[in-house]
Structure formats: structure tokens, C-alpha cells
mmCIF file of N, CA and C in Angstrom:
data_model
loop_
_atom_site.group_PDB
_atom_site.id
_atom_site.type_symbol
_atom_site.label_atom_id
_atom_site.label_comp_id
_atom_site.label_asym_id
_atom_site.label_seq_id
_atom_site.Cartn_x
_atom_site.Cartn_y
_atom_site.Cartn_z
ATOM 1 N N MET N 1 0.451 -1.709 0.107
ATOM 2 C CA MET N 1 -0.209 -0.020 -0.244
ATOM 3 C C MET N 1 0.965 1.279 -0.298
ATOM 4 N N LYS N 2 0.460 1.923 -0.734
ATOM 5 C CA LYS N 2 1.449 3.535 -0.762
ATOM 6 C C LYS N 2 -0.126 4.638 -0.809
ATOM 7 N N MET N 3 0.400 6.240 0.082
ATOM 8 C CA MET N 3 -0.582 6.585 -0.645
ATOM 9 C C MET N 3 0.396 7.521 -2.006
ATOM 10 N N MET N 4 -0.933 8.412 -2.381
ATOM 11 C CA MET N 4 0.289 8.538 -3.688
ATOM 12 C C MET N 4 0.093 9.935 -3.367
ATOM 13 N N LYS N 5 -1.395 10.690 -2.696
ATOM 14 C CA LYS N 5 -1.174 12.890 -3.751
ATOM 15 C C LYS N 5 -2.303 13.175 -2.338
ATOM 16 N N THR N 6 -2.400 14.449 -2.761
ATOM 17 C CA THR N 6 -3.752 14.124 -1.846
ATOM 18 C C THR N 6 -3.931 15.924 -2.535
ATOM 19 N N ILE N 7 -5.402 16.476 -2.354
ATOM 20 C CA ILE N 7 -5.783 16.793 -3.085
ATOM 21 C C ILE N 7 -6.949 18.322 -1.626
ATOM 22 N N PRO N 8 -7.104 19.018 -1.579
ATOM 23 C CA PRO N 8 -7.243 19.716 -1.059
ATOM 24 C C PRO N 8 -8.555 20.121 -1.248
ATOM 25 N N ALA N 9 -10.144 20.267 -1.171
ATOM 26 C CA ALA N 9 -10.958 20.614 -1.006
ATOM 27 C C ALA N 9 -11.205 21.538 -0.323
ATOM 28 N N LEU N 10 -11.406 23.555 -0.902
ATOM 29 C CA LEU N 10 -11.737 23.969 -0.486
ATOM 30 C C LEU N 10 -13.561 24.848 -0.613
ATOM 31 N N PRO N 11 -14.181 24.699 0.645
ATOM 32 C CA PRO N 11 -15.292 25.021 0.336
ATOM 33 C C PRO N 11 -15.711 26.694 -0.224
ATOM 34 N N VAL N 12 -17.138 27.698 -1.007
ATOM 35 C CA VAL N 12 -16.393 28.413 -1.429
ATOM 36 C C VAL N 12 -18.035 28.549 -2.119
ATOM 37 N N GLN N 13 -18.710 29.826 -1.857
ATOM 38 C CA GLN N 13 -19.948 29.846 -1.700
ATOM 39 C C GLN N 13 -20.350 29.924 -3.338
ATOM 40 N N ASN N 14 -19.653 30.392 -4.198
ATOM 41 C CA ASN N 14 -20.709 30.225 -5.633
ATOM 42 C C ASN N 14 -18.865 30.152 -6.719
ATOM 43 N N ILE N 15 -19.520 28.756 -6.923
ATOM 44 C CA ILE N 15 -18.231 28.329 -7.685
ATOM 45 C C ILE N 15 -17.816 28.629 -9.343
ATOM 46 N N GLU N 16 -18.887 29.820 -10.301
ATOM 47 C CA GLU N 16 -18.371 30.254 -11.165
ATOM 48 C C GLU N 16 -18.012 31.514 -10.833
ATOM 49 N N GLU N 17 -17.606 32.333 -10.164
ATOM 50 C CA GLU N 17 -17.496 33.407 -9.298
ATOM 51 C C GLU N 17 -15.869 32.838 -8.582
ATOM 52 N N SER N 18 -15.522 31.830 -7.935
ATOM 53 C CA SER N 18 -14.463 31.432 -7.268
ATOM 54 C C SER N 18 -13.230 30.777 -8.826
ATOM 55 N N VAL N 19 -14.639 30.531 -9.226
ATOM 56 C CA VAL N 19 -13.045 29.691 -10.829
ATOM 57 C C VAL N 19 -12.280 30.523 -11.504
ATOM 58 N N LYS N 20 -13.191 31.867 -11.334
ATOM 59 C CA LYS N 20 -12.485 33.018 -12.538
ATOM 60 C C LYS N 20 -11.553 33.815 -11.452
ATOM 61 N N PHE N 21 -11.818 33.562 -9.797
ATOM 62 C CA PHE N 21 -11.271 34.825 -9.466
ATOM 63 C C PHE N 21 -9.688 33.158 -9.314
ATOM 64 N N TYR N 22 -9.516 31.944 -9.008
ATOM 65 C CA TYR N 22 -8.585 31.413 -9.067
ATOM 66 C C TYR N 22 -7.679 32.343 -10.261
ATOM 67 N N SER N 23 -8.929 31.864 -12.297
ATOM 68 C CA SER N 23 -8.065 31.956 -12.818
ATOM 69 C C SER N 23 -7.800 33.335 -12.910
ATOM 70 N N GLU N 24 -8.126 34.716 -12.943
ATOM 71 C CA GLU N 24 -7.293 36.257 -13.139
ATOM 72 C C GLU N 24 -7.177 35.801 -11.791
ATOM 73 N N LYS N 25 -6.661 35.970 -11.066
ATOM 74 C CA LYS N 25 -6.003 36.557 -9.351
ATOM 75 C C LYS N 25 -4.844 34.820 -9.790
ATOM 76 N N LEU N 26 -5.318 34.378 -9.375
ATOM 77 C CA LEU N 26 -4.312 33.444 -8.408
ATOM 78 C C LEU N 26 -3.112 32.728 -10.187
ATOM 79 N N GLY N 27 -3.629 32.963 -10.948
ATOM 80 C CA GLY N 27 -3.207 32.089 -12.214
ATOM 81 C C GLY N 27 -3.145 30.323 -12.383
ATOM 82 N N PHE N 28 -4.140 29.522 -11.740
ATOM 83 C CA PHE N 28 -5.140 28.563 -12.639
ATOM 84 C C PHE N 28 -5.862 28.185 -13.200
ATOM 85 N N THR N 29 -5.924 27.153 -13.732
ATOM 86 C CA THR N 29 -7.370 26.969 -15.117
ATOM 87 C C THR N 29 -8.080 26.322 -14.407
ATOM 88 N N ALA N 30 -9.321 26.358 -15.035
ATOM 89 C CA ALA N 30 -10.347 25.444 -14.485
ATOM 90 C C ALA N 30 -11.009 24.507 -16.034
ATOM 91 N N PRO N 31 -9.884 22.676 -15.727
ATOM 92 C CA PRO N 31 -10.477 21.742 -16.788
ATOM 93 C C PRO N 31 -11.507 21.418 -16.977
ATOM 94 N N TYR N 32 -12.363 21.652 -15.578
ATOM 95 C CA TYR N 32 -13.278 21.396 -14.833
ATOM 96 C C TYR N 32 -14.590 22.377 -14.304
ATOM 97 N N TYR N 33 -15.809 22.922 -14.433
ATOM 98 C CA TYR N 33 -16.519 22.817 -12.897
ATOM 99 C C TYR N 33 -18.029 23.157 -13.605
ATOM 100 N N ASP N 34 -18.415 22.871 -12.711
ATOM 101 C CA ASP N 34 -20.462 23.225 -12.526
ATOM 102 C C ASP N 34 -20.352 24.558 -11.246
ATOM 103 N N ASP N 35 -21.800 23.932 -11.589
ATOM 104 C CA ASP N 35 -22.294 24.415 -10.296
ATOM 105 C C ASP N 35 -21.924 24.329 -8.842
ATOM 106 N N GLY N 36 -21.700 23.082 -8.855
ATOM 107 C CA GLY N 36 -21.547 22.483 -7.405
ATOM 108 C C GLY N 36 -19.662 21.769 -7.325
ATOM 109 N N PHE N 37 -19.273 22.186 -8.444
ATOM 110 C CA PHE N 37 -17.906 22.059 -8.072
ATOM 111 C C PHE N 37 -17.285 21.651 -9.119
ATOM 112 N N ALA N 38 -15.758 22.557 -8.118
ATOM 113 C CA ALA N 38 -14.206 22.709 -9.588
ATOM 114 C C ALA N 38 -12.844 22.279 -9.161
ATOM 115 N N LYS N 39 -12.448 21.845 -10.605
ATOM 116 C CA LYS N 39 -10.975 21.776 -10.289
ATOM 117 C C LYS N 39 -10.168 23.069 -11.002
ATOM 118 N N VAL N 40 -9.521 23.260 -10.191
ATOM 119 C CA VAL N 40 -8.177 24.234 -10.401
ATOM 120 C C VAL N 40 -6.759 23.289 -10.681
ATOM 121 N N VAL N 41 -5.952 23.537 -11.664
ATOM 122 C CA VAL N 41 -4.726 23.292 -11.344
ATOM 123 C C VAL N 41 -4.065 24.636 -11.896
ATOM 124 N N ARG N 42 -2.654 24.282 -11.006
ATOM 125 C CA ARG N 42 -1.764 25.393 -11.821
ATOM 126 C C ARG N 42 -0.392 24.745 -10.870
ATOM 127 N N ASP N 43 0.494 24.036 -13.142
ATOM 128 C CA ASP N 43 0.986 23.318 -12.376
ATOM 129 C C ASP N 43 0.981 21.659 -12.247
ATOM 130 N N GLU N 44 1.642 21.599 -10.940
ATOM 131 C CA GLU N 44 1.582 20.490 -10.829
ATOM 132 C C GLU N 44 0.485 20.405 -9.302
ATOM 133 N N ILE N 45 0.215 21.160 -9.245
ATOM 134 C CA ILE N 45 -0.691 22.046 -7.974
ATOM 135 C C ILE N 45 -2.361 21.863 -8.745
ATOM 136 N N GLU N 46 -3.806 20.730 -7.978
ATOM 137 C CA GLU N 46 -4.855 20.507 -7.687
ATOM 138 C C GLU N 46 -5.553 21.098 -7.130
ATOM 139 N N ILE N 47 -6.513 21.739 -7.153
ATOM 140 C CA ILE N 47 -7.777 22.329 -5.578
ATOM 141 C C ILE N 47 -9.445 22.264 -6.425
ATOM 142 N N HIS N 48 -9.384 21.304 -5.301
ATOM 143 C CA HIS N 48 -11.189 21.058 -5.633
ATOM 144 C C HIS N 48 -11.665 22.575 -5.108
ATOM 145 N N LEU N 49 -12.738 22.998 -5.463
ATOM 146 C CA LEU N 49 -13.919 24.136 -4.741
ATOM 147 C C LEU N 49 -15.255 22.952 -5.073
ATOM 148 N N TRP N 50 -15.848 23.099 -3.678
ATOM 149 C CA TRP N 50 -17.236 22.692 -3.481
ATOM 150 C C TRP N 50 -18.514 23.845 -3.121
ATOM 151 N N ALA N 51 -19.313 23.539 -3.677
ATOM 152 C CA ALA N 51 -20.441 24.617 -3.304
ATOM 153 C C ALA N 51 -20.401 24.573 -2.114
ATOM 154 N N SER N 52 -20.528 25.781 -1.281
ATOM 155 C CA SER N 52 -21.394 25.903 -0.124
ATOM 156 C C SER N 52 -22.119 27.117 0.078
ATOM 157 N N SER N 53 -22.782 26.704 -0.418
ATOM 158 C CA SER N 53 -23.867 27.822 -0.932
ATOM 159 C C SER N 53 -25.427 27.520 -0.157
ATOM 160 N N ASP N 54 -25.385 26.633 0.609
ATOM 161 C CA ASP N 54 -27.058 25.908 1.163
ATOM 162 C C ASP N 54 -27.589 26.927 1.959
ATOM 163 N N GLU N 55 -28.569 27.793 2.170
ATOM 164 C CA GLU N 55 -28.396 29.190 3.394
ATOM 165 C C GLU N 55 -29.787 28.729 3.573
ATOM 166 N N SER N 56 -30.464 27.852 3.778
ATOM 167 C CA SER N 56 -31.815 27.217 4.819
ATOM 168 C C SER N 56 -31.164 26.756 5.942
ATOM 169 N N TRP N 57 -30.280 27.509 6.590
ATOM 170 C CA TRP N 57 -29.300 26.963 8.107
ATOM 171 C C TRP N 57 -30.124 28.543 8.490
ATOM 172 N N LYS N 58 -30.375 29.526 7.673
ATOM 173 C CA LYS N 58 -30.659 30.902 8.463
ATOM 174 C C LYS N 58 -32.568 31.077 8.860
ATOM 175 N N ASN N 59 -33.348 29.666 8.438
ATOM 176 C CA ASN N 59 -34.065 29.978 8.124
ATOM 177 C C ASN N 59 -34.487 29.147 9.940
ATOM 178 N N LYS N 60 -33.680 28.735 10.498
ATOM 179 C CA LYS N 60 -33.882 27.549 11.634
ATOM 180 C C LYS N 60 -34.596 28.414 12.826
ATOM 181 N N GLY N 61 -34.053 29.535 12.926
ATOM 182 C CA GLY N 61 -34.160 30.341 14.269
ATOM 183 C C GLY N 61 -33.086 29.805 15.741
ATOM 184 N N LEU N 62 -33.872 30.041 16.407
ATOM 185 C CA LEU N 62 -33.130 29.268 17.728
ATOM 186 C C LEU N 62 -32.892 27.718 17.608
ATOM 187 N N ALA N 63 -33.341 27.046 16.544
ATOM 188 C CA ALA N 63 -33.055 26.188 16.668
ATOM 189 C C ALA N 63 -32.097 25.780 16.111
ATOM 190 N N LEU N 64 -31.124 26.351 15.358
ATOM 191 C CA LEU N 64 -29.338 27.058 14.805
ATOM 192 C C LEU N 64 -28.662 26.621 16.159
ATOM 193 N N VAL N 65 -29.377 26.938 17.398
ATOM 194 C CA VAL N 65 -27.988 27.083 18.200
ATOM 195 C C VAL N 65 -27.690 25.219 18.461
ATOM 196 N N ALA N 66 -28.877 24.677 19.048
ATOM 197 C CA ALA N 66 -28.565 23.404 19.072
ATOM 198 C C ALA N 66 -28.322 22.282 17.477
ATOM 199 N N ASP N 67 -28.374 22.697 16.298
ATOM 200 C CA ASP N 67 -28.453 22.428 15.179
ATOM 201 C C ASP N 67 -28.231 22.864 13.727
ATOM 202 N N PRO N 68 -26.848 23.134 14.302
ATOM 203 C CA PRO N 68 -26.230 24.271 12.973
ATOM 204 C C PRO N 68 -26.516 23.808 11.361
ATOM 205 N N ILE N 69 -25.949 22.175 11.394
ATOM 206 C CA ILE N 69 -25.903 21.763 10.393
ATOM 207 C C ILE N 69 -26.893 20.674 9.413
ATOM 208 N N CYS N 70 -27.126 21.991 8.491
ATOM 209 C CA CYS N 70 -28.460 20.422 7.657
ATOM 210 C C CYS N 70 -27.916 19.645 6.174
ATOM 211 N N SER N 71 -27.153 20.204 5.934
ATOM 212 C CA SER N 71 -27.223 19.072 4.716
ATOM 213 C C SER N 71 -25.523 19.074 4.821
ATOM 214 N N GLY N 72 -24.617 20.209 5.394
ATOM 215 C CA GLY N 72 -23.597 19.834 5.409
ATOM 216 C C GLY N 72 -23.073 20.548 4.302
ATOM 217 N N ALA N 73 -23.537 21.225 4.070
ATOM 218 C CA ALA N 73 -22.707 22.800 2.539
ATOM 219 C C ALA N 73 -23.322 23.790 3.324
ATOM 220 N N GLU N 74 -23.115 24.051 4.377
ATOM 221 C CA GLU N 74 -23.946 25.535 4.587
ATOM 222 C C GLU N 74 -23.249 27.028 4.375
ATOM 223 N N SER N 75 -23.304 28.067 3.861
ATOM 224 C CA SER N 75 -22.618 28.752 3.112
ATOM 225 C C SER N 75 -21.464 29.525 3.941
ATOM 226 N N PHE N 76 -22.694 29.369 5.660
ATOM 227 C CA PHE N 76 -21.430 30.171 6.741
ATOM 228 C C PHE N 76 -20.054 28.711 6.481
ATOM 229 N N LEU N 77 -19.930 27.904 5.844
ATOM 230 C CA LEU N 77 -18.822 27.344 5.547
ATOM 231 C C LEU N 77 -17.602 28.076 5.186
ATOM 232 N N ALA N 78 -18.011 28.752 4.081
ATOM 233 C CA ALA N 78 -17.053 29.227 3.069
ATOM 234 C C ALA N 78 -15.712 30.071 3.976
ATOM 235 N N GLY N 79 -14.469 29.937 3.918
ATOM 236 C CA GLY N 79 -14.218 30.659 4.004
ATOM 237 C C GLY N 79 -13.063 30.099 5.501
ATOM 238 N N THR N 80 -13.864 29.213 5.245
ATOM 239 C CA THR N 80 -13.309 28.147 7.008
ATOM 240 C C THR N 80 -12.032 27.002 6.618
ATOM 241 N N ALA N 81 -11.519 27.212 5.319
ATOM 242 C CA ALA N 81 -10.593 26.267 4.701
ATOM 243 C C ALA N 81 -9.763 26.325 4.924
ATOM 244 N N SER N 82 -8.277 25.770 4.744
ATOM 245 C CA SER N 82 -7.168 26.492 4.678
ATOM 246 C C SER N 82 -5.739 25.211 4.106
ATOM 247 N N CYS N 83 -5.041 25.083 3.459
ATOM 248 C CA CYS N 83 -4.534 24.502 2.969
ATOM 249 C C CYS N 83 -2.879 24.912 2.515
ATOM 250 N N ARG N 84 -2.389 24.143 2.685
ATOM 251 C CA ARG N 84 -0.677 24.499 2.434
ATOM 252 C C ARG N 84 0.418 24.195 1.194
ATOM 253 N N ILE N 85 0.413 24.672 0.322
ATOM 254 C CA ILE N 85 1.283 24.573 -1.234
ATOM 255 C C ILE N 85 2.494 24.765 -1.002
ATOM 256 N N GLU N 86 3.117 23.877 -1.633
ATOM 257 C CA GLU N 86 5.098 23.838 -2.040
ATOM 258 C C GLU N 86 5.127 24.842 -2.911
ATOM 259 N N VAL N 87 6.246 25.106 -3.305
ATOM 260 C CA VAL N 87 6.538 25.409 -4.568
ATOM 261 C C VAL N 87 7.749 26.077 -4.131
ATOM 262 N N LYS N 88 8.504 26.421 -5.809
ATOM 263 C CA LYS N 88 9.848 26.754 -6.361
ATOM 264 C C LYS N 88 9.382 28.108 -6.385
ATOM 265 N N GLY N 89 10.001 29.117 -6.041
ATOM 266 C CA GLY N 89 10.496 30.823 -6.035
ATOM 267 C C GLY N 89 9.496 30.900 -5.762
ATOM 268 N N ILE N 90 9.049 31.515 -4.510
ATOM 269 C CA ILE N 90 8.637 31.979 -3.407
ATOM 270 C C ILE N 90 8.489 33.450 -3.517
ATOM 271 N N ASP N 91 9.704 33.645 -3.417
ATOM 272 C CA ASP N 91 9.542 35.521 -3.863
ATOM 273 C C ASP N 91 8.898 35.974 -5.032
ATOM 274 N N GLU N 92 9.507 34.916 -6.304
ATOM 275 C CA GLU N 92 8.107 35.387 -7.801
ATOM 276 C C GLU N 92 6.978 35.480 -7.541
ATOM 277 N N LEU N 93 6.428 33.824 -6.843
ATOM 278 C CA LEU N 93 4.727 33.914 -6.688
ATOM 279 C C LEU N 93 4.711 34.634 -5.241
ATOM 280 N N TYR N 94 4.533 35.500 -4.239
ATOM 281 C CA TYR N 94 5.104 36.099 -3.827
ATOM 282 C C TYR N 94 4.792 37.828 -4.516
ATOM 283 N N GLU N 95 6.003 37.929 -5.368
ATOM 284 C CA GLU N 95 5.052 39.725 -5.881
ATOM 285 C C GLU N 95 4.208 39.066 -7.187
ATOM 286 N N GLU N 96 4.149 38.025 -7.393
ATOM 287 C CA GLU N 96 2.844 37.663 -8.545
ATOM 288 C C GLU N 96 2.039 38.796 -7.857
ATOM 289 N N TYR N 97 1.578 38.235 -6.468
ATOM 290 C CA TYR N 97 0.634 37.563 -6.138
ATOM 291 C C TYR N 97 0.364 39.183 -4.780
ATOM 292 N N LYS N 98 1.254 39.579 -5.114
ATOM 293 C CA LYS N 98 1.392 40.592 -4.299
ATOM 294 C C LYS N 98 0.473 41.380 -5.474
ATOM 295 N N LYS N 99 1.285 41.705 -6.468
ATOM 296 C CA LYS N 99 0.800 42.620 -7.591
ATOM 297 C C LYS N 99 -1.169 42.558 -7.955
ATOM 298 N N GLN N 100 -1.369 41.297 -7.589
ATOM 299 C CA GLN N 100 -2.998 41.046 -7.652
ATOM 300 C C GLN N 100 -3.833 41.003 -6.460
ATOM 301 N N GLY N 101 -3.101 41.905 -5.367
ATOM 302 C CA GLY N 101 -3.593 42.122 -4.189
ATOM 303 C C GLY N 101 -4.886 41.050 -3.548
ATOM 304 N N VAL N 102 -4.101 39.381 -3.566
ATOM 305 C CA VAL N 102 -4.142 38.487 -2.747
ATOM 306 C C VAL N 102 -3.382 37.723 -1.681
ATOM 307 N N ILE N 103 -2.526 39.194 -0.809
ATOM 308 C CA ILE N 103 -2.070 38.299 -0.258
ATOM 309 C C ILE N 103 -2.751 39.164 1.613
ATOM 310 N N TYR N 104 -2.864 37.916 2.514
ATOM 311 C CA TYR N 104 -3.662 37.740 3.286
ATOM 312 C C TYR N 104 -3.562 39.712 3.683
ATOM 313 N N ASP N 105 -2.915 40.328 4.032
ATOM 314 C CA ASP N 105 -3.413 41.618 4.451
ATOM 315 C C ASP N 105 -1.200 42.612 4.041
ATOM 316 N N ALA N 106 -1.721 43.722 4.313
ATOM 317 C CA ALA N 106 -0.950 44.467 4.098
ATOM 318 C C ALA N 106 0.739 44.322 4.510
ATOM 319 N N GLU N 107 1.151 43.314 6.006
ATOM 320 C CA GLU N 107 1.842 43.228 6.817
ATOM 321 C C GLU N 107 2.847 42.185 6.288
ATOM 322 N N THR N 108 1.399 41.460 5.674
ATOM 323 C CA THR N 108 1.947 39.776 5.230
ATOM 324 C C THR N 108 3.811 40.398 4.035
ATOM 325 N N VAL N 109 4.393 39.571 4.428
ATOM 326 C CA VAL N 109 5.737 39.084 3.679
ATOM 327 C C VAL N 109 6.237 37.691 3.777
ATOM 328 N N VAL N 110 7.284 37.126 2.613
ATOM 329 C CA VAL N 110 7.380 36.165 2.690
ATOM 330 C C VAL N 110 8.770 36.047 4.107
ATOM 331 N N GLU N 111 8.316 34.954 4.973
ATOM 332 C CA GLU N 111 8.615 34.763 7.035
ATOM 333 C C GLU N 111 9.699 33.518 6.882
ATOM 334 N N GLU N 112 10.657 33.105 6.853
ATOM 335 C CA GLU N 112 11.369 32.186 7.366
ATOM 336 C C GLU N 112 10.667 30.999 8.867
ATOM 337 N N GLN N 113 10.630 29.869 8.612
ATOM 338 C CA GLN N 113 10.139 29.696 9.423
ATOM 339 C C GLN N 113 10.623 28.625 10.361
ATOM 340 N N PRO N 114 10.667 28.131 11.650
ATOM 341 C CA PRO N 114 11.665 27.192 12.573
ATOM 342 C C PRO N 114 11.533 25.740 12.084
ATOM 343 N N TRP N 115 10.384 24.955 11.434
ATOM 344 C CA TRP N 115 10.029 24.081 10.878
ATOM 345 C C TRP N 115 11.546 23.734 9.876
ATOM 346 N N GLY N 116 11.476 24.421 9.085
ATOM 347 C CA GLY N 116 12.525 24.365 7.811
ATOM 348 C C GLY N 116 11.753 25.115 6.190
ATOM 349 N N ASP N 117 11.717 25.655 5.966
ATOM 350 C CA ASP N 117 11.096 26.291 5.588
ATOM 351 C C ASP N 117 10.408 27.926 5.135
ATOM 352 N N ARG N 118 10.474 28.924 3.909
ATOM 353 C CA ARG N 118 10.414 30.396 3.686
ATOM 354 C C ARG N 118 8.486 29.928 3.259
ATOM 355 N N GLU N 119 7.175 31.287 4.017
ATOM 356 C CA GLU N 119 6.200 30.855 3.422
ATOM 357 C C GLU N 119 5.651 32.320 3.175
ATOM 358 N N PHE N 120 4.469 32.859 2.831
ATOM 359 C CA PHE N 120 3.546 33.385 3.259
ATOM 360 C C PHE N 120 2.488 33.037 3.006
ATOM 361 N N PRO N 121 1.531 33.450 3.540
ATOM 362 C CA PRO N 121 -0.489 33.562 3.559
ATOM 363 C C PRO N 121 -0.876 34.310 2.435
ATOM 364 N N ALA N 122 -2.305 33.665 2.073
ATOM 365 C CA ALA N 122 -2.705 34.563 0.765
ATOM 366 C C ALA N 122 -4.597 34.218 0.772
ATOM 367 N N LEU N 123 -5.007 34.557 0.692
ATOM 368 C CA LEU N 123 -6.524 34.649 0.496
ATOM 369 C C LEU N 123 -7.440 34.548 -0.336
ATOM 370 N N ASP N 124 -8.641 33.548 -0.977
ATOM 371 C CA ASP N 124 -9.103 33.038 -1.935
ATOM 372 C C ASP N 124 -10.451 34.100 -1.599
ATOM 373 N N LEU N 125 -11.025 34.271 -2.788
ATOM 374 C CA LEU N 125 -12.589 35.391 -2.843
ATOM 375 C C LEU N 125 -13.497 35.027 -1.910
ATOM 376 N N HIS N 126 -13.432 33.899 -0.943
ATOM 377 C CA HIS N 126 -14.242 32.824 0.614
ATOM 378 C C HIS N 126 -13.181 33.100 1.592
ATOM 379 N N ARG N 127 -12.202 33.312 1.194
ATOM 380 C CA ARG N 127 -11.114 33.846 2.784
ATOM 381 C C ARG N 127 -10.891 32.734 3.506
ATOM 382 N N ASN N 128 -10.706 31.557 2.129
ATOM 383 C CA ASN N 128 -10.290 30.421 2.489
ATOM 384 C C ASN N 128 -8.871 30.771 2.380
ATOM 385 N N LEU N 129 -7.892 29.736 3.185
ATOM 386 C CA LEU N 129 -6.500 31.081 3.804
ATOM 387 C C LEU N 129 -5.466 29.241 3.293
ATOM 388 N N LEU N 130 -4.499 29.878 1.856
ATOM 389 C CA LEU N 130 -3.658 29.277 0.955
ATOM 390 C C LEU N 130 -2.613 29.903 1.662
ATOM 391 N N THR N 131 -0.970 28.563 2.063
ATOM 392 C CA THR N 131 0.068 29.150 2.944
ATOM 393 C C THR N 131 0.410 28.272 1.210
ATOM 394 N N PHE N 132 1.210 29.737 0.677
ATOM 395 C CA PHE N 132 2.515 28.644 0.226
ATOM 396 C C PHE N 132 3.902 28.626 0.910
ATOM 397 N N TYR N 133 4.626 28.155 0.097
ATOM 398 C CA TYR N 133 5.645 27.922 1.137
ATOM 399 C C TYR N 133 7.019 27.185 -0.096
ATOM 400 N N GLU N 134 7.692 27.298 0.827
ATOM 401 C CA GLU N 134 9.724 26.688 -0.142
ATOM 402 C C GLU N 134 10.684 26.171 0.758
ATOM 403 N N GLU N 135 10.694 24.479 0.923
ATOM 404 C CA GLU N 135 11.463 24.376 1.903
ATOM 405 C C GLU N 135 12.694 25.590 1.730
ATOM 406 N N ILE N 136 13.736 25.197 2.780
ATOM 407 C CA ILE N 136 15.223 26.092 2.472
ATOM 408 C C ILE N 136 16.269 24.700 2.296
#
């Protein structure tokens, strides 16, 4: 037995808007997408986006406190996920994403970490955290 690959699956509220964001801002292409799912790729990286757009939870009233999950695809889940993406050329990618306005915030820089990499965070359209890193 051998595990071969992992693909992050991130919740987003709107697939079409997210595909546009990943394409125009992050440099990915979308070989497949529909209303509920998208596959975006750049170089060797593949990310799946799934529609977290169920708004029925808003009608639960006080029952929401005891049982917030209706379908597992509630809109409030978008922006709660994160993943780490290994890259080569972290400084070039940082500059590209800084120009695109997707860096986490104005204070974000590429930082060396004690666990042996250099990294920076970015956010997708729905505020899922993407941490890009390069091993030292």
C-alpha cells in the first residue's frame, strides 16, 4: 500500500466567481467546473472547490444553536478551510500575488519558519487560507 497524492477541497459560496478568481488572480486554469464543483490546476497543484451555498440554516431560528448543520454545505462554511502549497520560487510568487492583491494583508511578507521553510499566506475569494511555502 502506498498513498500517492492529496488534493485540498475548499468550500466556496459561488463556484463560477471562485473559478474566475482562481484563474484571474491566482493563475490557475479550470479544466472542469459546474454549479457545485470545480477542479482548478496550476503546474502540479490541483485544488477542488465545492459549493458551500446552502442558505437554509438562516431559517432555523433558535434551533440553529442546537443543530446548525442542515446539509453539510452551509454557506457559512466558505472561508473556513486552509491548505499549504509547496512551490519553487517563493519570492517570485509572492510578488505576483502581491500585485494581484491576494496577499493576506498589507503587513504580509515571506517569512522564514523554524520548521525549515519560507512561506506567506494568501486568501481566496471566500477567505480560505492558502499558505505557499518553499523548503529551505
